[in-house]
Amino acid sequence: MKLDAHTIAQSSAFMTQYGPSRRAVLLGLAACSALRPTTSSARSLCDEPASDNGPTFSQTGPRAEAFGIKEGFPVADPLLRGQPGEPLDMKYRVGAFSHFDDQYRTRRVARAAAPWCFAYAVTDVRYRYKGADQTIEDYLARHPVTGLLIAKDQTILQERYQYGRSDRDRLFSGSMAKSITGLLVGLAVADGSIRSADDAVQGYVPELQGTEYGKTALRDLLHMSSGVKFGEEANGDQDLDRLWGGMVLGHRSWIDRLLGRGGAQRSTIDTISAFTQRIAPAGTEFHYSSMEPAVLGLVVERATGRTLSDYLHEKVWSQIGTEADGAWLVNAQGSEVAWTFFGAALRDYARLGRLLAHDGKWEGRQIIPAQWMIEATTTRPSDRYLSPGVSGPQALGYGYLMWLLPGSGRQFVLLGGYGHRIFIDPTAKLIMVQTGVDGSIDQSDEPARLWAAVVSKFGR
C-alpha cells in the first residue's frame, strides 16, 4: 500500500547527491545587531504528561565531546565574529542551532493565542538495519540528533531529545525553511495577493523587469527549474556565497570585506539581477538552488505587503495551536532569509507536519487549499522530469519546494542538511520530525529505514 522499506532507504543516495549542499560560512565581516530581542527558550503551554508517557531528555548524545559537552555546548563560534552562519567548529553546533536567534537579527513568529496539544501514547518502534533488529535507543546512540518526534495524527508515539536540548528550545530547520516559503506562496495565491503561480516574477517585483529571474514563472521557481545558472549541486558553494554575501549581509563582495578592501553595499535586487545566464528553458530541468525560494520570498513580501514572519503567523502559526514563538533570520534589508534559518520548537514542527498530513486542513478548517497541497506534493504529466524514480528507481521527486518519496503511496518530506527533516504520510496521517547537528545523518540510509518501519507498523 505504501513505500517499501528497501525503496525508501535507497532514496538516501539521491538525497546525498542532489539534496541541500553545505553552506560555505563567510568569515571576518561586521557583526549583526538584534532586530528585536528574542529568547531561545520556547515556553511550553501544554500540560506535561507523566514522565513515563511523554518526552524523554538526555544530557548527552553520540560524540558528545566533539559537540562541546565539556564546555556546556557553547553557542557562539568566534570564527563567525557575529555573522549568521553555520558553525565551522562542530563543538558550537548544538548550542548555535538552538540559540541562533539570541545571536543574530531575527523576527518573531508569534505563537497561537491558545495551544492545541498532542496526546501521548508512547509506543515501541523497531526496525531492521544491517541485518539486526534496532530500537529508537539504538538509533539515537548512533546519530547526532537533537530532537526526534514520531506522531500519528493527534498522538505522539515517541518524543526524544539529546545533548541537553528540550521541548523549550527553538531548533534550527536548515533548508526545511524552503518548504515553508513554498506554502506561503500557495497562501498568497489563495487570498488573491498572487494572481497565479504561472505569473512571472517581474509582475510583482518591477525592479527585476527583463532579468532572467524576473522573466521566470513562479511555478518554475517552486519546482527549482528556473533554468537560471546557480551552482549549488556539484560546483561548490560559490554562488551560494554570492547569494549569502549580497542578500543576507548586504555586501557587494564578501572577499573584498575579508581582505579589507571595502566594497559598495549591495541590495537584494542587485544580488538577484547578477545571475544572468540561462542554461536551460524554464520548466524543463531540476537544479537545486537556494536562489529560487529567495526570489519567491521577495515576491510574497511584495505581493502581500507583509513580512514573511507576520504572514506565516497570520495564516498558519496562529491557526494550528503552536505553543511557542518561532524565529526567522532577517537579511541586511530586514527581510526574512527565505531559504534557511527558521527555528521552532519540535512539537510545533510536528503541528506543521500534521497540518500538511491533512492536506492543509486543521480541525475541520481548511488553512491551506487542499488543491495547492495536492499540486505541491505530486507531479503533473507535463512535469515528468520532477517525478520520483525518473533518475533511477529510488530517486526522490520534487514538488513545490518539497521532496517527493518514491513508491505507490503519496509521501513527501521537508528536508534540510545536518539531518533536519519532516517525513509525512497523508494517508496514514503519520509524521516524523528530526533535527540534527551533523551531515553524517544525511549520508546514512538509516533515517529512511526507520521511517519505512513507522509506515509499515502504523500506516493503517
Short mmCIF file of C-alpha atoms in Angstrom, two decimals:
data_model
loop_
_atom_site.label_atom_id
_atom_site.label_comp_id
_atom_site.label_asym_id
_atom_site.label_seq_id
_atom_site.Cartn_x
_atom_site.Cartn_y
_atom_site.Cartn_z
CA MET A 1 0.00 0.00 0.00
CA LYS A 2 2.88 2.35 0.76
CA LEU A 3 6.56 2.79 0.25
CA ASP A 4 8.51 -0.40 0.89
CA ALA A 5 11.49 -0.29 3.24
CA HIS A 6 14.09 -1.05 0.57
CA THR A 7 12.88 1.68 -1.78
CA ILE A 8 12.69 4.44 0.80
CA ALA A 9 16.01 3.50 2.34
CA GLN A 10 17.76 3.62 -1.04
CA SER A 11 16.36 7.14 -1.60
CA SER A 12 19.06 8.48 0.68
CA ALA A 13 21.53 8.12 -2.19
CA PHE A 14 19.53 10.70 -4.12
CA MET A 15 19.41 12.97 -1.05
CA THR A 16 23.17 12.78 -0.80
CA GLN A 17 23.73 13.59 -4.47
CA TYR A 18 21.06 16.22 -5.04
CA GLY A 19 19.97 17.37 -1.60
CA PRO A 20 20.91 20.61 0.16
CA SER A 21 24.63 21.34 -0.02
CA ARG A 22 26.74 22.52 2.92
CA ARG A 23 26.76 26.24 3.39
CA ALA A 24 30.09 27.98 2.95
CA VAL A 25 30.26 30.22 6.03
CA LEU A 26 31.56 33.75 5.50
CA LEU A 27 34.32 34.97 7.80
CA GLY A 28 35.63 38.27 9.13
CA LEU A 29 32.62 40.52 8.48
CA ALA A 30 30.90 43.10 10.65
CA ALA A 31 28.63 41.90 13.45
CA CYS A 32 24.83 41.96 13.18
CA SER A 33 22.77 43.76 15.79
CA ALA A 34 19.46 42.36 17.01
CA LEU A 35 16.38 43.44 15.09
CA ARG A 36 14.28 42.84 18.17
CA PRO A 37 15.00 40.95 21.37
CA THR A 38 14.09 37.28 21.33
CA THR A 39 14.80 34.32 23.54
CA SER A 40 15.66 30.80 22.54
CA SER A 41 13.63 29.33 25.38
CA ALA A 42 10.30 28.27 23.90
CA ARG A 43 7.89 28.21 26.83
CA SER A 44 5.67 25.12 26.77
CA LEU A 45 1.97 25.92 27.20
CA CYS A 46 0.67 22.34 27.14
CA ASP A 47 0.30 20.26 30.29
CA GLU A 48 3.29 17.96 30.55
CA PRO A 49 2.36 14.26 30.58
CA ALA A 50 3.62 11.86 33.19
CA SER A 51 7.34 11.18 32.80
CA ASP A 52 6.74 7.57 31.75
CA ASN A 53 4.39 8.60 28.94
CA GLY A 54 5.87 11.73 27.42
CA PRO A 55 9.10 13.29 26.18
CA THR A 56 12.43 11.91 27.30
CA PHE A 57 15.56 14.01 27.67
CA SER A 58 19.24 13.13 27.60
CA GLN A 59 22.07 15.41 28.59
CA THR A 60 24.41 13.64 26.20
CA GLY A 61 24.46 12.04 22.75
CA PRO A 62 26.82 10.35 20.31
CA ARG A 63 30.25 12.02 20.07
CA ALA A 64 29.14 14.46 22.77
CA GLU A 65 32.68 15.65 23.49
CA ALA A 66 33.18 16.67 19.86
CA PHE A 67 29.93 18.62 20.05
CA GLY A 68 31.07 20.58 23.11
CA ILE A 69 29.52 18.88 26.13
CA LYS A 70 32.51 19.68 28.35
CA GLU A 71 32.00 23.37 27.63
CA GLY A 72 28.26 23.27 28.13
CA PHE A 73 27.52 23.20 24.38
CA PRO A 74 28.84 26.71 23.61
CA VAL A 75 26.81 28.90 21.30
CA ALA A 76 28.97 31.44 19.51
CA ASP A 77 31.72 30.28 17.17
CA PRO A 78 34.32 33.09 17.37
CA LEU A 79 35.33 32.47 13.76
CA LEU A 80 31.93 33.78 12.66
CA ARG A 81 32.56 37.05 14.50
CA GLY A 82 28.87 37.73 14.96
CA GLN A 83 27.83 36.88 11.43
CA PRO A 84 24.95 34.45 10.90
CA GLY A 85 26.15 31.16 9.51
CA GLU A 86 26.57 27.50 10.23
CA PRO A 87 29.42 26.95 12.74
CA LEU A 88 32.78 25.93 11.35
CA ASP A 89 33.69 24.00 14.50
CA MET A 90 31.48 21.05 15.49
CA LYS A 91 31.54 21.97 19.16
CA TYR A 92 29.36 25.03 18.53
CA ARG A 93 26.63 23.34 16.52
CA VAL A 94 24.38 22.11 19.32
CA GLY A 95 24.40 25.49 21.01
CA ALA A 96 24.23 27.59 17.86
CA PHE A 97 21.45 25.55 16.25
CA SER A 98 19.23 26.07 19.30
CA HIS A 99 20.22 29.68 20.06
CA PHE A 100 20.77 31.37 16.70
CA ASP A 101 18.01 33.86 17.50
CA ASP A 102 19.97 35.04 20.54
CA GLN A 103 22.95 35.89 18.33
CA TYR A 104 21.56 37.27 15.10
CA ARG A 105 18.90 39.53 13.66
CA THR A 106 15.64 37.60 13.70
CA ARG A 107 11.94 38.33 13.51
CA ARG A 108 9.47 36.64 15.80
CA VAL A 109 6.65 34.41 14.53
CA ALA A 110 4.21 34.75 17.40
CA ARG A 111 2.67 31.59 18.83
CA ALA A 112 -1.05 30.90 18.85
CA ALA A 113 -3.27 32.59 21.43
CA ALA A 114 -4.15 29.16 22.83
CA PRO A 115 -2.17 25.96 22.25
CA TRP A 116 -3.52 22.83 20.61
CA CYS A 117 -1.99 19.93 22.50
CA PHE A 118 -1.00 16.47 21.35
CA ALA A 119 -1.99 13.36 23.27
CA TYR A 120 0.73 10.86 24.20
CA ALA A 121 0.75 7.11 23.75
CA VAL A 122 4.43 6.19 23.84
CA THR A 123 4.88 3.11 21.70
CA ASP A 124 7.86 0.89 20.95
CA VAL A 125 9.26 1.33 17.45
CA ARG A 126 11.63 -1.25 15.98
CA TYR A 127 13.17 -1.62 12.56
CA ARG A 128 15.72 -3.73 10.69
CA TYR A 129 19.12 -2.28 9.90
CA LYS A 130 22.28 -4.06 8.79
CA GLY A 131 20.69 -7.42 9.41
CA ALA A 132 19.64 -6.79 13.01
CA ASP A 133 16.61 -5.53 14.91
CA GLN A 134 17.07 -1.93 16.07
CA THR A 135 15.32 0.29 18.60
CA ILE A 136 14.92 4.05 18.94
CA GLU A 137 17.66 3.89 21.59
CA ASP A 138 19.99 2.24 19.07
CA TYR A 139 19.16 4.91 16.51
CA LEU A 140 19.85 7.79 18.88
CA ALA A 141 23.08 6.21 20.06
CA ARG A 142 24.43 6.34 16.51
CA HIS A 143 23.12 9.64 15.18
CA PRO A 144 23.73 13.22 16.40
CA VAL A 145 20.04 14.07 16.64
CA THR A 146 18.88 16.91 18.90
CA GLY A 147 15.19 16.05 18.60
CA LEU A 148 13.12 13.15 17.24
CA LEU A 149 9.33 13.02 17.28
CA ILE A 150 7.01 10.44 15.72
CA ALA A 151 3.25 11.05 15.69
CA LYS A 152 0.14 9.52 14.21
CA ASP A 153 -2.34 12.34 13.73
CA GLN A 154 -3.01 13.87 17.16
CA THR A 155 -0.99 11.32 19.15
CA ILE A 156 2.74 11.41 19.82
CA LEU A 157 4.30 7.94 19.80
CA GLN A 158 7.90 8.97 20.52
CA GLU A 159 9.47 12.29 21.56
CA ARG A 160 13.17 12.29 22.34
CA TYR A 161 15.82 14.96 22.95
CA GLN A 162 19.60 14.71 23.20
CA TYR A 163 22.58 16.94 24.08
CA GLY A 164 20.63 18.76 26.78
CA ARG A 165 18.07 20.14 24.33
CA SER A 166 14.39 20.16 25.30
CA ASP A 167 10.85 20.93 24.20
CA ARG A 168 11.55 24.53 25.23
CA ASP A 169 14.31 25.05 22.66
CA ARG A 170 13.82 26.57 19.24
CA LEU A 171 15.63 24.26 16.86
CA PHE A 172 17.21 25.25 13.54
CA SER A 173 15.44 23.94 10.44
CA GLY A 174 18.03 24.41 7.70
CA SER A 175 16.51 24.07 4.25
CA MET A 176 13.16 22.92 5.61
CA ALA A 177 12.50 26.68 5.58
CA LYS A 178 12.31 26.47 1.78
CA SER A 179 9.17 24.35 2.06
CA ILE A 180 7.62 26.91 4.42
CA THR A 181 8.27 29.60 1.82
CA GLY A 182 6.52 27.43 -0.76
CA LEU A 183 3.46 27.19 1.48
CA LEU A 184 3.37 30.97 1.79
CA VAL A 185 3.25 31.26 -1.99
CA GLY A 186 0.21 28.98 -2.03
CA LEU A 187 -1.49 31.03 0.68
CA ALA A 188 -0.81 34.25 -1.24
CA VAL A 189 -2.39 32.68 -4.34
CA ALA A 190 -5.38 31.61 -2.24
CA ASP A 191 -6.05 35.06 -0.85
CA GLY A 192 -5.61 36.75 -4.24
CA SER A 193 -2.38 38.60 -3.44
CA ILE A 194 -0.74 36.50 -6.16
CA ARG A 195 -2.97 36.01 -9.19
CA SER A 196 -1.46 32.74 -10.42
CA ALA A 197 1.57 30.52 -9.97
CA ASP A 198 2.07 30.92 -13.71
CA ASP A 199 2.71 34.66 -13.35
CA ALA A 200 6.24 35.95 -13.92
CA VAL A 201 8.26 37.35 -11.03
CA GLN A 202 8.55 40.77 -12.67
CA GLY A 203 4.81 41.30 -12.31
CA TYR A 204 5.32 41.55 -8.54
CA VAL A 205 8.88 42.90 -8.41
CA PRO A 206 9.13 45.55 -11.16
CA GLU A 207 12.83 46.15 -10.43
CA LEU A 208 13.51 42.70 -11.88
CA GLN A 209 11.84 43.54 -15.20
CA GLY A 210 13.83 41.97 -18.03
CA THR A 211 16.20 39.99 -15.79
CA GLU A 212 16.38 36.21 -16.08
CA TYR A 213 14.70 35.62 -12.74
CA GLY A 214 12.23 38.42 -13.46
CA LYS A 215 11.07 36.64 -16.60
CA THR A 216 10.63 33.30 -14.80
CA ALA A 217 7.23 31.98 -13.70
CA LEU A 218 6.62 31.36 -10.01
CA ARG A 219 5.75 27.72 -10.70
CA ASP A 220 9.17 27.12 -12.23
CA LEU A 221 10.82 28.61 -9.15
CA LEU A 222 8.67 26.39 -6.92
CA HIS A 223 9.95 23.42 -8.93
CA MET A 224 13.57 24.67 -8.82
CA SER A 225 13.51 24.60 -12.60
CA SER A 226 14.07 28.24 -13.49
CA GLY A 227 16.90 27.29 -15.84
CA VAL A 228 19.00 30.16 -14.49
CA LYS A 229 22.54 29.06 -13.66
CA PHE A 230 23.14 28.86 -9.91
CA GLY A 231 25.89 26.48 -8.82
CA GLU A 232 24.87 24.64 -5.68
CA GLU A 233 24.98 20.97 -6.61
CA ALA A 234 28.32 19.76 -7.95
CA ASN A 235 30.15 23.07 -8.41
CA GLY A 236 30.69 24.03 -4.78
CA ASP A 237 29.00 26.90 -3.00
CA GLN A 238 30.44 29.92 -4.81
CA ASP A 239 27.04 31.10 -6.00
CA LEU A 240 25.59 30.42 -2.56
CA ASP A 241 28.37 32.64 -1.18
CA ARG A 242 27.28 35.37 -3.59
CA LEU A 243 23.66 34.98 -2.52
CA TRP A 244 24.56 34.99 1.17
CA GLY A 245 27.02 37.85 0.93
CA GLY A 246 24.82 40.03 -1.24
CA MET A 247 21.34 39.36 0.11
CA VAL A 248 21.95 38.41 3.75
CA LEU A 249 24.97 40.55 4.56
CA GLY A 250 24.42 43.29 2.01
CA HIS A 251 27.98 43.36 0.72
CA ARG A 252 28.95 43.51 -2.93
CA SER A 253 31.88 41.20 -2.37
CA TRP A 254 32.48 39.21 0.79
CA ILE A 255 36.07 38.57 -0.24
CA ASP A 256 36.61 42.34 -0.53
CA ARG A 257 35.34 42.70 3.02
CA LEU A 258 37.51 39.83 4.21
CA LEU A 259 40.59 41.45 2.70
CA GLY A 260 39.70 44.91 3.97
CA ARG A 261 39.00 46.34 0.52
CA GLY A 262 35.58 47.68 1.41
CA GLY A 263 33.05 47.40 -1.36
CA ALA A 264 29.72 49.09 -2.06
CA GLN A 265 26.54 47.95 -0.38
CA ARG A 266 24.51 45.51 -2.44
CA SER A 267 20.73 45.21 -2.38
CA THR A 268 18.51 42.16 -2.73
CA ILE A 269 17.60 43.28 -6.24
CA ASP A 270 21.27 43.67 -7.17
CA THR A 271 22.00 40.17 -5.94
CA ILE A 272 19.18 38.53 -7.90
CA SER A 273 19.89 40.54 -11.04
CA ALA A 274 23.54 39.45 -11.06
CA PHE A 275 22.59 35.91 -12.13
CA THR A 276 22.27 36.39 -15.86
CA GLN A 277 22.92 33.04 -17.54
CA ARG A 278 20.06 30.75 -18.51
CA ILE A 279 21.35 27.23 -19.11
CA ALA A 280 18.01 25.52 -19.83
CA PRO A 281 14.49 26.60 -20.79
CA ALA A 282 12.40 27.22 -17.70
CA GLY A 283 10.32 24.27 -16.62
CA THR A 284 12.47 21.58 -18.22
CA GLU A 285 15.27 20.64 -15.79
CA PHE A 286 15.60 20.41 -12.00
CA HIS A 287 18.61 22.14 -10.45
CA TYR A 288 18.75 22.53 -6.67
CA SER A 289 19.09 26.26 -5.94
CA SER A 290 18.59 28.36 -2.83
CA MET A 291 18.01 31.35 -5.10
CA GLU A 292 14.59 30.03 -6.15
CA PRO A 293 12.98 30.34 -2.67
CA ALA A 294 14.94 33.58 -2.11
CA VAL A 295 13.18 35.13 -5.10
CA LEU A 296 9.82 33.65 -4.07
CA GLY A 297 10.18 35.11 -0.59
CA LEU A 298 10.61 38.56 -2.12
CA VAL A 299 7.53 38.00 -4.32
CA VAL A 300 5.39 37.05 -1.31
CA GLU A 301 6.60 40.07 0.62
CA ARG A 302 5.83 42.44 -2.24
CA ALA A 303 2.50 40.82 -3.16
CA THR A 304 1.11 40.73 0.37
CA GLY A 305 2.74 43.84 1.78
CA ARG A 306 3.67 41.73 4.80
CA THR A 307 6.86 40.29 6.22
CA LEU A 308 7.12 36.53 5.80
CA SER A 309 7.06 36.10 9.59
CA ASP A 310 3.87 38.12 10.04
CA TYR A 311 2.22 36.38 7.11
CA LEU A 312 3.22 32.96 8.45
CA HIS A 313 1.87 33.89 11.87
CA GLU A 314 -1.48 35.06 10.48
CA LYS A 315 -2.04 32.25 8.00
CA VAL A 316 -0.51 29.23 9.75
CA TRP A 317 1.28 29.61 13.08
CA SER A 318 -1.67 31.19 14.90
CA GLN A 319 -4.12 28.74 13.31
CA ILE A 320 -2.59 25.41 14.35
CA GLY A 321 -2.24 25.95 18.10
CA THR A 322 1.52 26.45 18.22
CA GLU A 323 2.81 26.55 21.78
CA ALA A 324 5.95 28.60 21.19
CA ASP A 325 7.15 31.53 19.12
CA GLY A 326 9.14 30.76 16.01
CA ALA A 327 12.06 32.89 14.82
CA TRP A 328 13.31 33.68 11.31
CA LEU A 329 16.65 35.21 10.39
CA VAL A 330 16.40 38.51 8.51
CA ASN A 331 18.78 39.83 5.88
CA ALA A 332 20.60 43.13 5.51
CA GLN A 333 17.41 44.86 4.36
CA GLY A 334 15.21 43.43 7.09
CA SER A 335 13.53 40.68 5.06
CA GLU A 336 13.44 37.03 6.07
CA VAL A 337 16.06 34.65 4.66
CA ALA A 338 13.52 32.59 2.79
CA TRP A 339 15.71 29.53 2.19
CA THR A 340 17.04 28.79 5.70
CA PHE A 341 17.43 29.82 9.35
CA PHE A 342 13.87 29.35 10.56
CA GLY A 343 13.62 27.96 14.10
CA ALA A 344 10.78 26.39 16.08
CA ALA A 345 10.06 24.02 18.94
CA LEU A 346 10.00 20.36 17.94
CA ARG A 347 6.29 19.89 18.67
CA ASP A 348 5.46 22.96 16.59
CA TYR A 349 7.26 21.37 13.64
CA ALA A 350 5.05 18.34 14.32
CA ARG A 351 1.95 20.56 14.31
CA LEU A 352 3.01 21.91 10.92
CA GLY A 353 3.56 18.33 9.74
CA ARG A 354 0.10 17.35 10.96
CA LEU A 355 -1.42 20.26 9.01
CA LEU A 356 0.31 19.02 5.86
CA ALA A 357 -0.68 15.42 6.56
CA HIS A 358 -4.30 16.62 6.48
CA ASP A 359 -3.64 18.40 3.17
CA GLY A 360 -3.92 21.81 4.74
CA LYS A 361 -6.91 21.19 7.00
CA TRP A 362 -6.79 21.79 10.74
CA GLU A 363 -9.61 20.59 12.99
CA GLY A 364 -12.18 21.00 10.24
CA ARG A 365 -10.85 24.34 8.89
CA GLN A 366 -9.07 24.46 5.55
CA ILE A 367 -5.95 26.54 6.31
CA ILE A 368 -4.04 25.82 3.09
CA PRO A 369 -6.12 24.99 -0.01
CA ALA A 370 -6.26 21.23 -0.50
CA GLN A 371 -5.71 21.61 -4.24
CA TRP A 372 -2.48 23.51 -3.60
CA MET A 373 -1.30 20.74 -1.27
CA ILE A 374 -2.00 18.11 -3.92
CA GLU A 375 -0.15 20.13 -6.56
CA ALA A 376 2.73 20.75 -4.14
CA THR A 377 3.22 17.06 -3.39
CA THR A 378 2.59 15.40 -6.77
CA THR A 379 3.84 15.95 -10.32
CA ARG A 380 1.81 16.66 -13.42
CA PRO A 381 2.27 14.50 -16.55
CA SER A 382 3.88 17.53 -18.21
CA ASP A 383 6.45 17.69 -15.39
CA ARG A 384 7.67 14.11 -15.60
CA TYR A 385 11.28 15.27 -15.10
CA LEU A 386 10.29 16.02 -11.48
CA SER A 387 8.65 12.66 -10.77
CA PRO A 388 10.07 10.21 -8.22
CA GLY A 389 12.07 7.46 -9.87
CA VAL A 390 12.87 9.30 -13.11
CA SER A 391 16.58 9.47 -12.31
CA GLY A 392 16.52 5.88 -11.03
CA PRO A 393 14.03 3.67 -9.21
CA GLN A 394 14.98 5.06 -5.80
CA ALA A 395 15.31 8.74 -6.78
CA LEU A 396 13.30 11.38 -4.97
CA GLY A 397 10.97 13.66 -6.89
CA TYR A 398 10.25 17.32 -6.34
CA GLY A 399 7.04 19.27 -5.89
CA TYR A 400 6.64 22.86 -4.72
CA LEU A 401 9.84 23.18 -2.68
CA MET A 402 9.12 19.74 -1.20
CA TRP A 403 10.79 16.39 -1.83
CA LEU A 404 8.56 13.53 -3.04
CA LEU A 405 9.25 9.97 -1.96
CA PRO A 406 9.08 7.09 -4.46
CA GLY A 407 6.58 4.28 -4.09
CA SER A 408 2.91 3.62 -4.68
CA GLY A 409 1.58 5.93 -1.97
CA ARG A 410 1.89 9.71 -1.72
CA GLN A 411 4.57 10.63 0.80
CA PHE A 412 6.78 13.68 0.99
CA VAL A 413 9.48 15.22 3.13
CA LEU A 414 10.71 18.66 4.17
CA LEU A 415 14.46 18.26 4.05
CA GLY A 416 17.47 20.14 5.36
CA GLY A 417 21.13 19.35 5.84
CA TYR A 418 22.56 18.14 9.18
CA GLY A 419 19.64 15.68 9.50
CA HIS A 420 16.72 18.14 9.59
CA ARG A 421 13.58 16.64 8.10
CA ILE A 422 9.83 16.16 8.44
CA PHE A 423 8.53 12.96 6.84
CA ILE A 424 4.78 12.97 6.08
CA ASP A 425 2.34 10.25 5.03
CA PRO A 426 -1.03 11.97 4.40
CA THR A 427 -2.97 8.72 4.01
CA ALA A 428 -1.95 7.33 7.41
CA LYS A 429 -1.56 10.81 9.00
CA LEU A 430 1.96 9.88 10.08
CA ILE A 431 4.68 12.42 10.85
CA MET A 432 8.33 12.02 11.79
CA VAL A 433 10.28 15.15 12.74
CA GLN A 434 14.03 15.14 13.26
CA THR A 435 16.55 17.89 13.95
CA GLY A 436 20.29 17.25 13.97
CA VAL A 437 23.76 18.74 14.08
CA ASP A 438 25.89 16.74 11.66
CA GLY A 439 25.90 15.87 7.97
CA SER A 440 26.70 12.24 8.72
CA ILE A 441 22.95 11.71 9.20
CA ASP A 442 22.40 12.80 5.60
CA GLN A 443 24.86 10.19 4.34
CA SER A 444 23.05 7.33 6.10
CA ASP A 445 20.01 5.41 4.89
CA GLU A 446 19.03 4.62 8.49
CA PRO A 447 16.55 7.54 8.93
CA ALA A 448 14.70 6.32 5.84
CA ARG A 449 14.64 2.76 7.17
CA LEU A 450 13.24 3.97 10.48
CA TRP A 451 10.54 5.92 8.64
CA ALA A 452 9.70 2.89 6.48
CA ALA A 453 9.25 0.83 9.65
CA VAL A 454 6.97 3.52 11.13
CA VAL A 455 4.84 3.46 7.98
CA SER A 456 4.73 -0.33 7.98
CA LYS A 457 3.66 -0.55 11.62
CA PHE A 458 1.32 2.43 11.98
CA GLY A 459 0.18 3.08 8.41
CA ARG A 460 -3.22 1.52 8.77
#
